[in-house]
CSV table of C-alpha atoms in Angstrom, one decimal:
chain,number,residue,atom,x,y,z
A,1,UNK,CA,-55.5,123.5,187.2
A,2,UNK,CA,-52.8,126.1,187.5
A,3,UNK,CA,-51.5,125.8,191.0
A,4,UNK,CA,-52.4,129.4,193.4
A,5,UNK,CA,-48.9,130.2,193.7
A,6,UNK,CA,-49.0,131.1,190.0
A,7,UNK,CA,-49.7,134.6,188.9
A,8,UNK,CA,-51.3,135.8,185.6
A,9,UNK,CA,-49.4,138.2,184.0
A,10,UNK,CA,-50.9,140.3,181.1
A,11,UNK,CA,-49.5,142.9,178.5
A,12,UNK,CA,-50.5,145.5,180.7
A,13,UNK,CA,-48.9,144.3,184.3
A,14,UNK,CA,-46.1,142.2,183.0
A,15,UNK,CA,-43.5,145.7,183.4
A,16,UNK,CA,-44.6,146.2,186.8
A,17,UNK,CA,-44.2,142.5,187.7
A,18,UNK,CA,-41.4,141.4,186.4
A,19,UNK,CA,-38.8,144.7,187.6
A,20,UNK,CA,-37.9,142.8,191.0
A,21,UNK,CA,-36.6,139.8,192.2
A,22,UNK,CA,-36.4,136.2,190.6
A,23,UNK,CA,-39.4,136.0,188.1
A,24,UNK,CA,-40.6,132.7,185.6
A,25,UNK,CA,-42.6,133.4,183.1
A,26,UNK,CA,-44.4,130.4,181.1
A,27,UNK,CA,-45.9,131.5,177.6
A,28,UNK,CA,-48.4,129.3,176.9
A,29,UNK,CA,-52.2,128.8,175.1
A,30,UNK,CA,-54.7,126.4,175.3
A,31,UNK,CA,-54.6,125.0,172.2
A,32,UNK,CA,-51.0,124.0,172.5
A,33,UNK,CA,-50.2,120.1,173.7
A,34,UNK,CA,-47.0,120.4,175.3
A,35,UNK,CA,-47.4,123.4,176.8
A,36,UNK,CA,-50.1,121.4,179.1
A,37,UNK,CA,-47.2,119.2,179.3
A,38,UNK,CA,-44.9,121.6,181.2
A,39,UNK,CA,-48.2,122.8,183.3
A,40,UNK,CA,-47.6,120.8,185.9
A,41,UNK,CA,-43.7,121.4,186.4
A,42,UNK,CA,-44.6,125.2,186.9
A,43,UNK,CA,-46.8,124.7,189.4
A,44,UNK,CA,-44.2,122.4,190.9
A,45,UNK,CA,-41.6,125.1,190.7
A,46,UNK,CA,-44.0,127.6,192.0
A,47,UNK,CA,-44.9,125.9,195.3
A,48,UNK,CA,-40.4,124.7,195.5
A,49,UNK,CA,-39.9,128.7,195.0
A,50,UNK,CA,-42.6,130.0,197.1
A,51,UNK,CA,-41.6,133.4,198.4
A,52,UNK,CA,-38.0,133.4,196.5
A,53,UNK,CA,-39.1,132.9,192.9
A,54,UNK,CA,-42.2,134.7,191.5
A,55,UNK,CA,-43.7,132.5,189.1
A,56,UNK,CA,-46.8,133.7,186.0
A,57,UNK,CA,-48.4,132.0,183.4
A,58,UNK,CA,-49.0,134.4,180.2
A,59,UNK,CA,-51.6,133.3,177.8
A,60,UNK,CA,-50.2,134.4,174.2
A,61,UNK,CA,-53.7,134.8,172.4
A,62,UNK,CA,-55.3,137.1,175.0
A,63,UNK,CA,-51.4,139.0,175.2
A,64,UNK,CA,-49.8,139.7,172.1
A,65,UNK,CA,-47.7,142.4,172.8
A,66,UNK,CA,-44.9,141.0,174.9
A,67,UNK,CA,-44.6,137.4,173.1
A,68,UNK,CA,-44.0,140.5,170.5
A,69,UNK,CA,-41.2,141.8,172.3
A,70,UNK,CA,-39.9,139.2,172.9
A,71,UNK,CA,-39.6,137.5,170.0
A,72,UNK,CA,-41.6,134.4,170.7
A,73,UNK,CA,-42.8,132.6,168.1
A,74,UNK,CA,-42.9,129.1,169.8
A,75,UNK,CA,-44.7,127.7,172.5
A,76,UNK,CA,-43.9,126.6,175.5
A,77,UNK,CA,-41.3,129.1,176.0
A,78,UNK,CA,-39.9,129.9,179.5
A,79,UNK,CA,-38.7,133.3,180.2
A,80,UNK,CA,-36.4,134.2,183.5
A,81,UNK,CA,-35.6,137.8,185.1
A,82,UNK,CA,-33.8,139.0,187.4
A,83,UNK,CA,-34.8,142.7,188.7
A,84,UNK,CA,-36.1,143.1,185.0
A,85,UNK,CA,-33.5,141.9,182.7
A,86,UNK,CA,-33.7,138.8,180.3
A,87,UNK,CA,-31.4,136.7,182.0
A,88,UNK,CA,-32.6,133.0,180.2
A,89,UNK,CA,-34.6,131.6,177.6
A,90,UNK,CA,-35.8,128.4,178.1
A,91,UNK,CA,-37.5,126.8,175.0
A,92,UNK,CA,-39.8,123.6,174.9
A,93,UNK,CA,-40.2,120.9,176.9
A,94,UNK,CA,-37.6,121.3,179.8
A,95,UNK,CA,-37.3,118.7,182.8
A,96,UNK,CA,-38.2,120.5,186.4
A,97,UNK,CA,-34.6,120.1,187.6
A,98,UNK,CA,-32.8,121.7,184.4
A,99,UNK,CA,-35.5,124.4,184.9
A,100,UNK,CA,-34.2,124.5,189.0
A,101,UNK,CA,-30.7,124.9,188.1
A,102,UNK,CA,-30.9,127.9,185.2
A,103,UNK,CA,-32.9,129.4,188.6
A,104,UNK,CA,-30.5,128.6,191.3
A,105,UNK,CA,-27.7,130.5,189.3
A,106,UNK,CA,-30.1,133.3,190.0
A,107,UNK,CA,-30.7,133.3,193.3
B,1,UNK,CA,-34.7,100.3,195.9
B,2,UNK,CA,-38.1,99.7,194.5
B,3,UNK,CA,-38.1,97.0,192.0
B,4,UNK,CA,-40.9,96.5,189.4
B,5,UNK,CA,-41.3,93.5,186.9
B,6,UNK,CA,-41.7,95.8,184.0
B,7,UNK,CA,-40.8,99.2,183.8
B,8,UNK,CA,-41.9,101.0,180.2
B,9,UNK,CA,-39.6,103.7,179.0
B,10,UNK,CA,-41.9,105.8,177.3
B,11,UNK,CA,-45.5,107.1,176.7
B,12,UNK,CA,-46.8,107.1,173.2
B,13,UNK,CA,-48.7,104.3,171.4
B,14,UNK,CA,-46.1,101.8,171.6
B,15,UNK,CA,-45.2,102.4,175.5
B,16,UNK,CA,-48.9,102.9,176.7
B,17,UNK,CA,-49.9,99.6,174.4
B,18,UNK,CA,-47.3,97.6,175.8
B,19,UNK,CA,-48.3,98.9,180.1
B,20,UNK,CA,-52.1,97.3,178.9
B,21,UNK,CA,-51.0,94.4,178.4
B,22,UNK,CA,-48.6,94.4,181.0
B,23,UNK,CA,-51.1,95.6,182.8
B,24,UNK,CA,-53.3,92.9,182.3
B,25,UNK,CA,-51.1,90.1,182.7
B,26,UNK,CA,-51.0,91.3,186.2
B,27,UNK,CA,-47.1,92.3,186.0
B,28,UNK,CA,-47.9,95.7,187.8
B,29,UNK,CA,-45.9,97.8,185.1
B,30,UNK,CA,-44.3,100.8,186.0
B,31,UNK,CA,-44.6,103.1,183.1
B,32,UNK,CA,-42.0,106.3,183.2
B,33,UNK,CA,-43.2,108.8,180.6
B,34,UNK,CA,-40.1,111.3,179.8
B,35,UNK,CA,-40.6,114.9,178.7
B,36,UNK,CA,-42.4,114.7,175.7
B,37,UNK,CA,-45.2,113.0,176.8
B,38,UNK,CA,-48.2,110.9,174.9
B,39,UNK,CA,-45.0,110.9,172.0
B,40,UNK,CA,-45.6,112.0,168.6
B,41,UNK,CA,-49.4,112.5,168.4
B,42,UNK,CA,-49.3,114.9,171.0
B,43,UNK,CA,-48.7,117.5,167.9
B,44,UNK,CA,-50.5,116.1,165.6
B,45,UNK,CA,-53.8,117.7,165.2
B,46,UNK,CA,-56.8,114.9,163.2
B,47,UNK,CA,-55.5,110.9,162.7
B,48,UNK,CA,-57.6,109.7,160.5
B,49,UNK,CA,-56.0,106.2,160.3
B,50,UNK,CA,-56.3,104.6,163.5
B,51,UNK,CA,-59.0,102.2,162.7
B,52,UNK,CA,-61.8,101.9,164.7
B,53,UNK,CA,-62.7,105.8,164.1
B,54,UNK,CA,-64.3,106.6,160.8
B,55,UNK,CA,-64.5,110.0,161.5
B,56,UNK,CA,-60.7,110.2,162.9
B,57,UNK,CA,-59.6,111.3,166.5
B,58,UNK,CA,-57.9,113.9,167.6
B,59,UNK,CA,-54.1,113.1,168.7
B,60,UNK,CA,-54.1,114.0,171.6
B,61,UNK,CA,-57.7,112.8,172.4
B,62,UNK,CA,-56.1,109.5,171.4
B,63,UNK,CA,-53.0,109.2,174.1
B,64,UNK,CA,-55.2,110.4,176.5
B,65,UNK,CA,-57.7,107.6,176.0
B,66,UNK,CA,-54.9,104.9,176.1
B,67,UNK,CA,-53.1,105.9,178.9
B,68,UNK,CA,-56.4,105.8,181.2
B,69,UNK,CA,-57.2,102.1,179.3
B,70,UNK,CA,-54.1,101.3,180.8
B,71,UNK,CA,-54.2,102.9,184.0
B,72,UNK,CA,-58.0,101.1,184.5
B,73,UNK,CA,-56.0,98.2,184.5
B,74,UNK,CA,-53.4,98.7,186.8
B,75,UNK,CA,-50.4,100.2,185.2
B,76,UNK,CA,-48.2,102.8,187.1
B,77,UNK,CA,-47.9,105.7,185.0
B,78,UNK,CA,-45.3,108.8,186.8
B,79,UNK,CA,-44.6,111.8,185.1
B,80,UNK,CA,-40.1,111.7,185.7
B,81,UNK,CA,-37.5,111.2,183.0
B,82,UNK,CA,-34.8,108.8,182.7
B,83,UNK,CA,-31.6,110.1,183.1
B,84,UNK,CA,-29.4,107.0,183.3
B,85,UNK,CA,-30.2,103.3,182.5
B,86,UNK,CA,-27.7,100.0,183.4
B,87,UNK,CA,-27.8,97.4,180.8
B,88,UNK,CA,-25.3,95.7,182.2
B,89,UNK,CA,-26.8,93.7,185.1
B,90,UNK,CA,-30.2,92.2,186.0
B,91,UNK,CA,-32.5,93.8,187.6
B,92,UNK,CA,-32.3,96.7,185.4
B,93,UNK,CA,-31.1,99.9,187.7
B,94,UNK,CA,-32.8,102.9,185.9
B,95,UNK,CA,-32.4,106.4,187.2
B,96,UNK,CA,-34.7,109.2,187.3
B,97,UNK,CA,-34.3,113.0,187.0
B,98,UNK,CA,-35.3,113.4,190.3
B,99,UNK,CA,-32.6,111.5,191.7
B,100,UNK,CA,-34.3,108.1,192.4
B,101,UNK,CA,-33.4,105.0,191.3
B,102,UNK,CA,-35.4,102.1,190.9
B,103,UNK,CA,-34.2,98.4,189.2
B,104,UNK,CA,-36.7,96.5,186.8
B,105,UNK,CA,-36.1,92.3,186.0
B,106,UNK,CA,-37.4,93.7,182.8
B,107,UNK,CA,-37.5,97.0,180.5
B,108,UNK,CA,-39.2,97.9,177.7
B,109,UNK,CA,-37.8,100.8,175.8
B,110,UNK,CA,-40.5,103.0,174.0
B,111,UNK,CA,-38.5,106.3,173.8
B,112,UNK,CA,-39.7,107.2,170.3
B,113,UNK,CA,-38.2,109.3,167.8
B,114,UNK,CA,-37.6,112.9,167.9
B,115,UNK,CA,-37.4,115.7,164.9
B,116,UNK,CA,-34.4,115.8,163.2
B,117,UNK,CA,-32.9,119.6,163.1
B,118,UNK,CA,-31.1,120.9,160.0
B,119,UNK,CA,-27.3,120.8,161.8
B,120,UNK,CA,-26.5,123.9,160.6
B,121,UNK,CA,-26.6,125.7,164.0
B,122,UNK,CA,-28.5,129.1,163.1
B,123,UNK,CA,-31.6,126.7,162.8
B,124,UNK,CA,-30.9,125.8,166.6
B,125,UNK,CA,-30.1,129.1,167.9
B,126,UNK,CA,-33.7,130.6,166.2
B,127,UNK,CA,-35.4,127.5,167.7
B,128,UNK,CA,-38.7,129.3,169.3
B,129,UNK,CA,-37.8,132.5,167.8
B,130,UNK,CA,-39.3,131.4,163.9
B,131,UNK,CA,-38.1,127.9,163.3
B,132,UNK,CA,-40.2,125.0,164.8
B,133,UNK,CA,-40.2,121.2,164.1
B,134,UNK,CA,-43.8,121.9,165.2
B,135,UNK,CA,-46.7,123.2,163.0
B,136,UNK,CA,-49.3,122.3,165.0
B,137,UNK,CA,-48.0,124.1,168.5
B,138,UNK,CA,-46.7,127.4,166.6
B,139,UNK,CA,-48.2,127.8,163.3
B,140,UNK,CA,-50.8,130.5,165.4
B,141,UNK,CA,-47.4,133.0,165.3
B,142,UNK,CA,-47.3,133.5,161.5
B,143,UNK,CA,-50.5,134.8,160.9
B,144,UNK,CA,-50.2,136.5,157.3
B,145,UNK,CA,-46.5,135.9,157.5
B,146,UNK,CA,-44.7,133.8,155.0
B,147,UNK,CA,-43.0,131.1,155.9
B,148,UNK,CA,-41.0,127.8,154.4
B,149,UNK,CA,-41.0,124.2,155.2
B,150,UNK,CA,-38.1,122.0,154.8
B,151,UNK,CA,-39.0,118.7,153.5
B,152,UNK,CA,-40.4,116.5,151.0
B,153,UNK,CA,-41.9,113.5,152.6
B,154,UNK,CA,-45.5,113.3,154.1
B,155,UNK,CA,-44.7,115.0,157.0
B,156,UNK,CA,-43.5,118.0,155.1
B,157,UNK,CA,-46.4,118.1,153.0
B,158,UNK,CA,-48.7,117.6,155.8
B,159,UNK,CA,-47.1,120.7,157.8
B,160,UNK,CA,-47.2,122.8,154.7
B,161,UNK,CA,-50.7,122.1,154.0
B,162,UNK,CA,-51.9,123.0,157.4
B,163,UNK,CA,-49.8,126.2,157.5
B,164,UNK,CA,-51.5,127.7,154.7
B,165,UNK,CA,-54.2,128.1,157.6
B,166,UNK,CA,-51.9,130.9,159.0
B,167,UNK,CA,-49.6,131.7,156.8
B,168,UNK,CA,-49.3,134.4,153.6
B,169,UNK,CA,-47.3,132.1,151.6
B,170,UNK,CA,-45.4,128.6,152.4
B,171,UNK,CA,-42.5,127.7,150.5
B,172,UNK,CA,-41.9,124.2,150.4
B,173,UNK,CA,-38.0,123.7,150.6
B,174,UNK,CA,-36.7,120.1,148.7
B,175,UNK,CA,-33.5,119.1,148.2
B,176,UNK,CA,-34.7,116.9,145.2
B,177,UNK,CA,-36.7,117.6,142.3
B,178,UNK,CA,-39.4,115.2,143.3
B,179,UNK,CA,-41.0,114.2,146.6
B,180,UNK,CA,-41.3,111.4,148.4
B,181,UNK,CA,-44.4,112.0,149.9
B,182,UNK,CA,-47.9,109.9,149.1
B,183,UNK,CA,-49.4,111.2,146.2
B,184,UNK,CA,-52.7,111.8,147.7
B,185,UNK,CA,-50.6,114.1,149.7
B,186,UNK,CA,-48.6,115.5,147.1
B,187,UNK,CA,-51.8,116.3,144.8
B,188,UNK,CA,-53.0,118.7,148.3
B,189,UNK,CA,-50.4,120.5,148.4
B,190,UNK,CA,-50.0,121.2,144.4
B,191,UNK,CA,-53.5,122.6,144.5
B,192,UNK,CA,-53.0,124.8,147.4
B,193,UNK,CA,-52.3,128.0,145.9
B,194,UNK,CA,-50.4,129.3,149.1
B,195,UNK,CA,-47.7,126.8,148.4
B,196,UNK,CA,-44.8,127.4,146.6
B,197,UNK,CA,-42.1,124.8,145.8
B,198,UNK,CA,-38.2,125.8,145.8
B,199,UNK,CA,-36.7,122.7,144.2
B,200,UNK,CA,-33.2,121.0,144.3
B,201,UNK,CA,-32.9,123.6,147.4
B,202,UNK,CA,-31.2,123.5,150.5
B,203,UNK,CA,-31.1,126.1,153.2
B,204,UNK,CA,-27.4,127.5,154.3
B,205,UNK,CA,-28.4,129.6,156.8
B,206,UNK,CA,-31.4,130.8,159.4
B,207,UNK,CA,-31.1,134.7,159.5
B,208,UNK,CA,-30.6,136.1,161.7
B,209,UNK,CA,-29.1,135.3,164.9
B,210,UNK,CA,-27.8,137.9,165.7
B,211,UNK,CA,-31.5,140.0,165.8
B,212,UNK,CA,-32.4,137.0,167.5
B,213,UNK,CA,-35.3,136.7,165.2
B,214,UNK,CA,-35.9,134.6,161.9
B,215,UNK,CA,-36.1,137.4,159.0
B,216,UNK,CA,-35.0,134.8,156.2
B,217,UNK,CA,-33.4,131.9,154.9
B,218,UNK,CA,-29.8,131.6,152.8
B,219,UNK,CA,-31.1,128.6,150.0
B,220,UNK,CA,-28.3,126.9,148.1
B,221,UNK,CA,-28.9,125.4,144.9
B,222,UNK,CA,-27.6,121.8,145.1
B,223,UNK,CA,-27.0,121.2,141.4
B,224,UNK,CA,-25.6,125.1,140.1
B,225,UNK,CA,-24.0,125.9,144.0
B,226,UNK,CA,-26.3,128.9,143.7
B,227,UNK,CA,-27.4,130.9,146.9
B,228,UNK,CA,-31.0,133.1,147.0
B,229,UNK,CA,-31.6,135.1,150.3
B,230,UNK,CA,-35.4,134.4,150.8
B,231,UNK,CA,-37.3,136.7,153.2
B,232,UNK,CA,-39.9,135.3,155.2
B,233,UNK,CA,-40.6,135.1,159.5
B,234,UNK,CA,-40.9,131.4,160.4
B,235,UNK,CA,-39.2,128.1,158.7
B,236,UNK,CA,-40.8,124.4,160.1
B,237,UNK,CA,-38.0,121.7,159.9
B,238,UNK,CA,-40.0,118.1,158.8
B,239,UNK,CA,-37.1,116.0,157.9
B,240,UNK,CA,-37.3,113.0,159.7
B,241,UNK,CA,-36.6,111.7,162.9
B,242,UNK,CA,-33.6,110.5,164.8
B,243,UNK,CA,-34.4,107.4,167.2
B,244,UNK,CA,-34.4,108.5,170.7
B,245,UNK,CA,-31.3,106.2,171.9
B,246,UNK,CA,-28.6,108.3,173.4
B,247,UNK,CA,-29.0,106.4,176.8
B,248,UNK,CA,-28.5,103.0,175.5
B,249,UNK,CA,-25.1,103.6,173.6
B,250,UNK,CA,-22.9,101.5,173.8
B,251,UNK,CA,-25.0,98.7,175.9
B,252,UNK,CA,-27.2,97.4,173.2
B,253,UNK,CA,-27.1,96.3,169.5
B,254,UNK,CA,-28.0,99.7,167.5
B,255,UNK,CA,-28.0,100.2,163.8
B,256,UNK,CA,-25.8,102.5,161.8
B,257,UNK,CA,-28.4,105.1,162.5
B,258,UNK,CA,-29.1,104.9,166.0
B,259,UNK,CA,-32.0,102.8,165.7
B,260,UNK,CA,-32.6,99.9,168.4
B,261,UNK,CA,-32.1,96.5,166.6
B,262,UNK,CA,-34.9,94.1,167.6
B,263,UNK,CA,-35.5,90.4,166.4
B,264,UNK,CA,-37.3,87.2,166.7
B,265,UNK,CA,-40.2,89.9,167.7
B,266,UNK,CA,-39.2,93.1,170.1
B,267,UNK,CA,-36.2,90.7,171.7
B,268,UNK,CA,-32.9,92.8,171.9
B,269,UNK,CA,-29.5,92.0,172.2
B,270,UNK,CA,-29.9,92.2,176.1
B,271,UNK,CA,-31.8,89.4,177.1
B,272,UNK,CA,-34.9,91.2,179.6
B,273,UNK,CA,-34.8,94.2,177.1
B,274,UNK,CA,-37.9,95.2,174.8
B,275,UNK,CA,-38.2,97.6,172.3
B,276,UNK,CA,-41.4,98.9,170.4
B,277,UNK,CA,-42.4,101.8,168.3
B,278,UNK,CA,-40.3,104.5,166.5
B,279,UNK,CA,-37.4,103.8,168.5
B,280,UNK,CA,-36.8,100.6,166.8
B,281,UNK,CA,-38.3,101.1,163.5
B,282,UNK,CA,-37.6,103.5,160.9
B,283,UNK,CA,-40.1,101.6,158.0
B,284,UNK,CA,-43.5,102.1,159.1
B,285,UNK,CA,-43.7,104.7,162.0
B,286,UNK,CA,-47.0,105.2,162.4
B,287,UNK,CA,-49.5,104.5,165.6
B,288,UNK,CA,-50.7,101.6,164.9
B,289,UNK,CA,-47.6,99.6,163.9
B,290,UNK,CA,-45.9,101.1,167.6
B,291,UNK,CA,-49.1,99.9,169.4
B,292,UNK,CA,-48.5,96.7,168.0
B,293,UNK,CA,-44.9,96.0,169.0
B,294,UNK,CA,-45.7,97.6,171.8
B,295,UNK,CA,-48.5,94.5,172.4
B,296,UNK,CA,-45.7,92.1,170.7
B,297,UNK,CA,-43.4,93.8,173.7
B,298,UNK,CA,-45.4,93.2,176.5
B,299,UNK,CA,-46.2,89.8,175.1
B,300,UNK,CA,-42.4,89.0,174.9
B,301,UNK,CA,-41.4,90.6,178.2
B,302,UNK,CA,-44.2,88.2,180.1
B,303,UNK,CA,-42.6,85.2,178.6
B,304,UNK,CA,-39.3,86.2,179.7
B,305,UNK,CA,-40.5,87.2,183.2
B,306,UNK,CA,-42.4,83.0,183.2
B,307,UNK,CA,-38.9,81.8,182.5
B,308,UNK,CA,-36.7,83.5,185.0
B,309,UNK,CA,-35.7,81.1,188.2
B,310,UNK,CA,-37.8,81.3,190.5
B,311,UNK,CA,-41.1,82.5,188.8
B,312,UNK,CA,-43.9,81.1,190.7
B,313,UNK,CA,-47.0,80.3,188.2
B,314,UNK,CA,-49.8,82.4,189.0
B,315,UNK,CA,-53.4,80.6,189.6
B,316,UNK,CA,-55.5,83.2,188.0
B,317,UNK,CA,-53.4,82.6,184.7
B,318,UNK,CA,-52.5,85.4,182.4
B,319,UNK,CA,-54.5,88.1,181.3
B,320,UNK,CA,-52.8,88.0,177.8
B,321,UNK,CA,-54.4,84.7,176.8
B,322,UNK,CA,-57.2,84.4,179.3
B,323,UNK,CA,-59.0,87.9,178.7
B,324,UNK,CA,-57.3,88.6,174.9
């Protein structure tokens, strides 16, 4: 189970929450294997980040619009902000530490 | 430094095959299972050749049940990558991507295969943004989009066939004028009336990287040098595999393509090193022939283990030939 650290962002919240700070977003659905995969290493980053990093899970079939906007049209992908611009795309399976250092050159 | 009997490299059906038996011959395996975890299967969506189910099982489903069959008997499973692995001297020191380091007096690499990408760059830049080397995981994003697949093999044939699901229109891309695939296969996908063929074809370019975006393919005839600008919003690479070897290069006997070079069974050319599954076979690749060098592995690595100085027999025997 998703870890409490880690928001749920929707089409309709994900301006709002991703114009400030350090944000990881984690596209994902439930029909898709390695995105279960990379579960886990969110939360992990979520709880390592806690209070510096704001870290969401978006589901892409109940929020088509920014997968849209994005350009997503593979899953897992990884999206990173800072204070509401794109700054990294991160796509497929990624190991927790390379995921660490693309947000330590954030902070 | 922790130090393990058997560490497996690993976690599809050759790795989690090979930490049962392990397992069960009492050798407390530590089983590390890298990034793409459960292997191959994990994005596959019905196998409906793993005997045993008549009805087939669901990929996933599958690797999920073998890695608790091997857990219920004893196996270590951690969820870390290998970053670094010395061949060089026994015990084994194998490092982690968390930093830690732990030595095994015997390995057993299970690393797989991976998709092979086109090596034409754009396809790599658009990765996640249209191209995939996965129809099962993104297939959902072309709803009554056209799309192409790159192939002619099984695999190919297999994606193409299940993309109709989504997709407008799937153009199979070949570089021959025949494919290689089964003909059971190939007599699927010619009745499909979603899928169009585009033979003797090879794509020059993903467009367009620059949108950031896939809105079409450059195709080059091979035989008249002929080039066709094809619009359509995804392209699914199935081409093959590449063994995944990278950390062994240059320590162990590998074959012109990569491939781990195994005889008299899963032996290597570093006495204490296993191999099983893809990584070490580039005939049969499916599950069950990687579960079964993954058993012939396990079986290997225990006779090893017997004759290393030192080994003291164990009285309850071993659980390879008492409980097989």
């Amino acid at each position: 189970m998703a870890s409490d650290k880690v928001k749920t962002f929707t089409d309709s919240n994900f301006g709002t929450e991703t114009s400030k700070g350090v944000v990881l977003v984690d596209f994902w659905a439930e029909w898709c294997a390695p995105c279960r995969r990379l579960a886990p290493t969110v939360d992990a980053l979520a709880s390592d980040y806690d209070g510096r990093v704001t870290v969401a899970k978006m589901n892409v079939d109940e929020n088509p619009e920014v997968p849209g906007n994005f350009a997503i049209r593979g899953i897992p992908t990884l999206l990173l902000f800072k204070d509401g611009q794109l700054a990294e795309t991160i796509v497929g399976l990624q190991s927790k530490e390379d995921i660490a250092a693309k947000i330590e050159r954030l902070l | 430094m922790a130090e393990h009997r058997v560490v497996i490299i690993g976690s599809g059906p050759a790795g989690l095959t090979a930490a049962l038996y392990t397992a069960r011959a009492n050798l407390k395996p530590l089983l590390i299972e890298g990034l793409e975890a459960g292997g191959q299967l994990m994005l596959t969506t019905m196998v409906e050749n793993w005997p045993g189910f008549r009805d087939g099982i669901m990929g996933p489903d599958l690797m999920a049940e073998m890695r608790a069959q091997a857990e219920r008997f004893g196996a270590e499973i951690i969820q870390n990558n290998v970053t670094k692995v010395d061949l060089s001297q026994r015990p084994f020191p194998i490092s982690m991507a968390d930093g830690r380091t732990l030595l095994a007096d015997a390995v057993i690499i299970a690393t797989g295969a991976s998709a092979r990408w086109l090596d034409i760059g754009s396809d790599r830049k658009l990765s996640g943004h249209g191209v995939s080397t996965c129809a099962t995981c993104d297939g959902y994003f072309f709803r009554g989009k056209p799309i192409a697949v790159v192939g002619g093999g099984d695999s190919a044939l297999e994606e193409a066939t299940y993309l109709t699901r989504f997709a407008s229109k799937v153009i199979l891309i070949h570089r021959r004028d025949t494919l290689r695939a089964s003909k059971i296969m190939q007599d699927k996908a010619f009745a499909n009336p979603k899928i169009e063929f585009m033979w003797d074809s090879e794509i020059a370019s993903v467009n367009d990287v620059e949108k950031g975006e896939v809105t079409g393919v450059t195709v080059r005839n091979v035989k008249t040098g002929a080039l066709t600008e094809v619009a359509l919003d995804g392209v699914f690479i199935a081409i093959g595999h590449t063994p995944n070897t990278s950390l062994f290069k240059g320590q162990i006997e590998l074959d012109a393509n990569g491939y781990l070079v195994t005889h008299e069974g899963s032996r290597t050319s570093v006495p204490g090193v296993f191999a099983a599954g893809d990584v070490q076979d580039h005939v049969y690749r499916q599950a069950i022939t990687a579960a079964g060098s993954g058993c012939m592995a396990a079986i290997d690595a225990e006779r090893f283990l017997e004759g290393l100085p030192g080994h003291v027999e164990q009285t309850h025997g071993s659980g390879l030939t008492a409980q097989a």
